[in-house]
Tab-separated table of C-alpha atoms in Angstrom:
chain	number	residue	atom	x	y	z
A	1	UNK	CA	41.679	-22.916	29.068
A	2	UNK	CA	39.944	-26.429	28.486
A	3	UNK	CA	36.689	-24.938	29.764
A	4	UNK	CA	36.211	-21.957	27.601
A	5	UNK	CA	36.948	-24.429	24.520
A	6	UNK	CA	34.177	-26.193	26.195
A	7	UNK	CA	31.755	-23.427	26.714
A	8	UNK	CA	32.512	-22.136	23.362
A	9	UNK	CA	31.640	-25.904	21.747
A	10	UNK	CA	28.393	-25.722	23.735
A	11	UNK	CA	27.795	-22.181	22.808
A	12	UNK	CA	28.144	-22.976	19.433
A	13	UNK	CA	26.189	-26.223	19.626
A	14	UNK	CA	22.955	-24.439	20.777
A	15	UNK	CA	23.399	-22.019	17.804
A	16	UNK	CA	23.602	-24.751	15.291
A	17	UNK	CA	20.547	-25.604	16.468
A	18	UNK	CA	18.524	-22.402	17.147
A	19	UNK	CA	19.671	-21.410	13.532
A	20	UNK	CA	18.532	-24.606	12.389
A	21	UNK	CA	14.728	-24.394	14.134
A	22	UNK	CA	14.435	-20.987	12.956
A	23	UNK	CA	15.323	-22.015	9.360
A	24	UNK	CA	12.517	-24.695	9.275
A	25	UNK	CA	10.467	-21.893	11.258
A	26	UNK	CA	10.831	-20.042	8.020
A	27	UNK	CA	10.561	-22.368	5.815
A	28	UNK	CA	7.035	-23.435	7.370
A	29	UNK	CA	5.253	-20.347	7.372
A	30	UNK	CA	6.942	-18.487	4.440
A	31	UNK	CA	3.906	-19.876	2.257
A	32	UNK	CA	1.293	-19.013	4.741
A	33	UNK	CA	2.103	-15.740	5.458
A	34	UNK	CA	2.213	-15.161	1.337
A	35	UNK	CA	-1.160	-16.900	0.668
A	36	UNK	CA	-2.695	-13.550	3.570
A	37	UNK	CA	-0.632	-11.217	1.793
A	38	UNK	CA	-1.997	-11.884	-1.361
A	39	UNK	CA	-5.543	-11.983	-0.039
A	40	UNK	CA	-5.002	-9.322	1.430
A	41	UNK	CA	-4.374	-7.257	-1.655
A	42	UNK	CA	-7.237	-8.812	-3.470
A	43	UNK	CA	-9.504	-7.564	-0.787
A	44	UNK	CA	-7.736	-4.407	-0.920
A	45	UNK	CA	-8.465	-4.302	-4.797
A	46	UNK	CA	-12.505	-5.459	-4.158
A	47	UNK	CA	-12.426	-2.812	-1.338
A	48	UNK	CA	-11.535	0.323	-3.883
A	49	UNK	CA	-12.926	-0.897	-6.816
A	50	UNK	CA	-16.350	-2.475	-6.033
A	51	UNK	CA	-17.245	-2.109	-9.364
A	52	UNK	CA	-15.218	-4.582	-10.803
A	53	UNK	CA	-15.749	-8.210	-10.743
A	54	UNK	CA	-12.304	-9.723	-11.760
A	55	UNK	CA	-9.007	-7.826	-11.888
A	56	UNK	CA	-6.058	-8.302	-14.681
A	57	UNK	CA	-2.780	-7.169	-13.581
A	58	UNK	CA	-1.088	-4.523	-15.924
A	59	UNK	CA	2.220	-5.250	-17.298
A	60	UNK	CA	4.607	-3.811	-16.003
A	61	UNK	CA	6.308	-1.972	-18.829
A	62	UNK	CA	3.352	0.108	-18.670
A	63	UNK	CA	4.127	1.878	-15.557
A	64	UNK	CA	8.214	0.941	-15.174
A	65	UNK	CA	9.608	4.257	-13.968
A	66	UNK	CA	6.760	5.534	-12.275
A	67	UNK	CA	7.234	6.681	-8.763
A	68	UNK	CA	6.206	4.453	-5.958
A	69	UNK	CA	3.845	2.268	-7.575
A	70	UNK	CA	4.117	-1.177	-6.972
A	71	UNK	CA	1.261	-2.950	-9.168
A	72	UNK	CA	-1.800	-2.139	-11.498
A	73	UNK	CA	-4.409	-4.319	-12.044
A	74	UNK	CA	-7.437	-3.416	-15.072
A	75	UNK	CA	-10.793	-3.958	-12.859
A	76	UNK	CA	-13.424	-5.413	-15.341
A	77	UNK	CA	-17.168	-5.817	-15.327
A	78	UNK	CA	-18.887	-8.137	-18.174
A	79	UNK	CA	-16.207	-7.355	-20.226
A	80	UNK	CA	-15.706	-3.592	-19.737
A	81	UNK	CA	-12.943	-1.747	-18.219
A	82	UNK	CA	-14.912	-0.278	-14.823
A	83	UNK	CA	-11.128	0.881	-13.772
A	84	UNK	CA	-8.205	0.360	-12.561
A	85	UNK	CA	-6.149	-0.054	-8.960
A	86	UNK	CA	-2.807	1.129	-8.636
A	87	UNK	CA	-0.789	0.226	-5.685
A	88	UNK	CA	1.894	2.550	-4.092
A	89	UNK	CA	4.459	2.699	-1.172
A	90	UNK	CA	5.606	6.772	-0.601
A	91	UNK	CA	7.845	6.822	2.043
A	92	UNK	CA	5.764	8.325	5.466
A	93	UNK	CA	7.243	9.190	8.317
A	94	UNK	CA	8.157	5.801	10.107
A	95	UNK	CA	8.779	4.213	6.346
A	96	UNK	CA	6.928	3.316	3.529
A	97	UNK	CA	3.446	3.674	3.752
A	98	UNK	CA	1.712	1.006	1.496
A	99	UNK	CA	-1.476	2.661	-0.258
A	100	UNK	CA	-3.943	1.088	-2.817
A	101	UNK	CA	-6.393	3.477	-5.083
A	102	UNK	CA	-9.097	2.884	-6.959
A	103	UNK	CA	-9.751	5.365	-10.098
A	104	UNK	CA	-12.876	4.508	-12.445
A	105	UNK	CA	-13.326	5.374	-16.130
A	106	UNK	CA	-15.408	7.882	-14.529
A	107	UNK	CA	-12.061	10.182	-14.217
A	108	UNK	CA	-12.560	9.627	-10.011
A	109	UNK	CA	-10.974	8.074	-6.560
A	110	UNK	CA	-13.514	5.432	-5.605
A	111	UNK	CA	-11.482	4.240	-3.378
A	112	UNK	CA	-8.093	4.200	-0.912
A	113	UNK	CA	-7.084	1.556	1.032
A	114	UNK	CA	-3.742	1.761	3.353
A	115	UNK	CA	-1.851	-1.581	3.795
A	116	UNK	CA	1.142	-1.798	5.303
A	117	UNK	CA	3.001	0.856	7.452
A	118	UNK	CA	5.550	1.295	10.260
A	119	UNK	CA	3.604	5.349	11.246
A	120	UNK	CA	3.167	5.996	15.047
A	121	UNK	CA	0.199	4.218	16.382
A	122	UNK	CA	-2.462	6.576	17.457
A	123	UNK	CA	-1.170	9.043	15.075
A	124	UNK	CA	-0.420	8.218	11.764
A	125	UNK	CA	-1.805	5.167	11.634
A	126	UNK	CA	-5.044	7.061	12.013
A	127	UNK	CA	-4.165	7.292	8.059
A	128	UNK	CA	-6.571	4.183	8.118
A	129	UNK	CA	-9.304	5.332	9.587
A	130	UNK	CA	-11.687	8.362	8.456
A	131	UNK	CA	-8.719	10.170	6.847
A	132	UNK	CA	-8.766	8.208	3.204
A	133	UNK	CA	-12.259	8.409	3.084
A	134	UNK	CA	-11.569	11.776	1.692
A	135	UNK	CA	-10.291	10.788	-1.444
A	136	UNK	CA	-13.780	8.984	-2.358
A	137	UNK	CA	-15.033	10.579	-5.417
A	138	UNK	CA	-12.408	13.164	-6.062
A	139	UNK	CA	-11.404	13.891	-9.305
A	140	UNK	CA	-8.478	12.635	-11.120
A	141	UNK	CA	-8.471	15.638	-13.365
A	142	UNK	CA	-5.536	17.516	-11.147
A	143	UNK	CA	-3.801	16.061	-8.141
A	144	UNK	CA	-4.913	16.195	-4.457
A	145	UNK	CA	-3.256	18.542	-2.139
A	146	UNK	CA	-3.372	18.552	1.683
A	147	UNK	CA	-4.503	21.144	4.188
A	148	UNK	CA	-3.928	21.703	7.647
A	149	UNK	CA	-7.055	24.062	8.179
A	150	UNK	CA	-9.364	25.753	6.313
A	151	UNK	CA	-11.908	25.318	3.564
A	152	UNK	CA	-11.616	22.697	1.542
A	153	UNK	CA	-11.333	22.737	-2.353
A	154	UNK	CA	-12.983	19.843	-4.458
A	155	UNK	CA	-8.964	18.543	-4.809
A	156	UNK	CA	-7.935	18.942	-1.085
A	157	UNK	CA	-8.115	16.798	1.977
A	158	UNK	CA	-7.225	17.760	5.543
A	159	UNK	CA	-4.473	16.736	7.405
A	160	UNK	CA	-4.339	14.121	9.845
A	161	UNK	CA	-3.937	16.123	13.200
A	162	UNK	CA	-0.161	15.473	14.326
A	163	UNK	CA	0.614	13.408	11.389
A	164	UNK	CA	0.990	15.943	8.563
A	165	UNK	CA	4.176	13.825	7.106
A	166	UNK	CA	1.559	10.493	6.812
A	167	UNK	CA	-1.793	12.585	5.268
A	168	UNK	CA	1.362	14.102	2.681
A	169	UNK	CA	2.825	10.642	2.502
A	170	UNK	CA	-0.842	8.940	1.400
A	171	UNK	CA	-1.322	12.215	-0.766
A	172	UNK	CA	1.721	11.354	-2.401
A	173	UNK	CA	0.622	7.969	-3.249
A	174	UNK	CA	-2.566	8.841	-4.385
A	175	UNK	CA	-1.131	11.699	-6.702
A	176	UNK	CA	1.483	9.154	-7.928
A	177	UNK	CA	-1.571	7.243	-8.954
A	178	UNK	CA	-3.617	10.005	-10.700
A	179	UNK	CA	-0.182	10.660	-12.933
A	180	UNK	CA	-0.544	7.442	-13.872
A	181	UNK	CA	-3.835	6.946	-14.973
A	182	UNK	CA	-3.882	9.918	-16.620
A	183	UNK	CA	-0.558	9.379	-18.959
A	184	UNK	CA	-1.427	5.633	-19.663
A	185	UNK	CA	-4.129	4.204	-18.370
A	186	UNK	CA	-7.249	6.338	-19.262
């Protein structure tokens, strides 16, 4: 009986201390990792808007009980409004799928940027690639609604092969977007 109090002492002594390390681990990189993520979203915001050349975040009131957006920032240009980005996270197929739009004054996407995402690699993470590059310069007068085949309509984009819950799940996002600009921020 002595020894398992013994083992269980020891067992609990290297737990102290692996909780301990990892704590500090935390600790140590927690600014970091925050100082990438929020470069990350201002080069996210550059990358959709180009236009701009400084970006004011919207307050929040102004888009509190929207559906999946996460943030709006005004994109401004010697003192004009060139437009604004609008960041979203619709839920995809392996999770939330984070997606960042740009919309000018110009009533049009001219840009979409995906950020962070848990879809199948090879599949829907293919969301990155040539897929939102459909959205440039699409209309924000009606929403954009995905095909799987076909001949495309000036407000449709088509499907990402084998990842038809992702291309809906970016869709979504964008769409989410377009509401938005169109009730409160045109």
């Amino acid at each position: 009986m002595k020894e398992i109090g013994k083992l269980g002492i020891i067992l609990f002594i290297i737990a102290a201390v692996a909780a301990t390390i990892l704590g500090y681990t935390n600790d140590i990189t927690k600014a970091p990792i925050e100082a990438q993520m929020m470069q990350a979203n201002i080069t996210a915001r550059q990358t959709v808007l180009p236009d701009a050349a400084e970006f004011e975040e919207v307050d929040k009131g102004q888009y509190e009980g929207y559906e999946n957006i996460l943030e709006v920032f005004k994109g401004v240009k010697d003192g004009e409004t060139v437009g604004y980005t609008i960041k979203t996270n619709p839920g995809g197929y392996g999770g939330e799928v984070e997606v960042m739009i740009g919309i000018t004054m110009d009533n049009a996407i001219s840009g979409v940027n995906i950020g962070s995402h848990n879809e199948t690699p090879g599949l829907g993470a293919k969301a990155s690639g040539e897929f939102k590059d459909q959205y440039n310069g699409k209309s924000v007068d009606k929403e954009v609604e995905v095909i799987k085949s076909g001949e495309l309509k000036d407000n449709e984009v088509m499907a990402i092969s084998g990842a038809t819950i992702t291309s809906k799940a970016v869709t979504k996002g964008v769409n989410s977007a377009i509401k938005l600009f169109n009730e409160k921020l045109k």
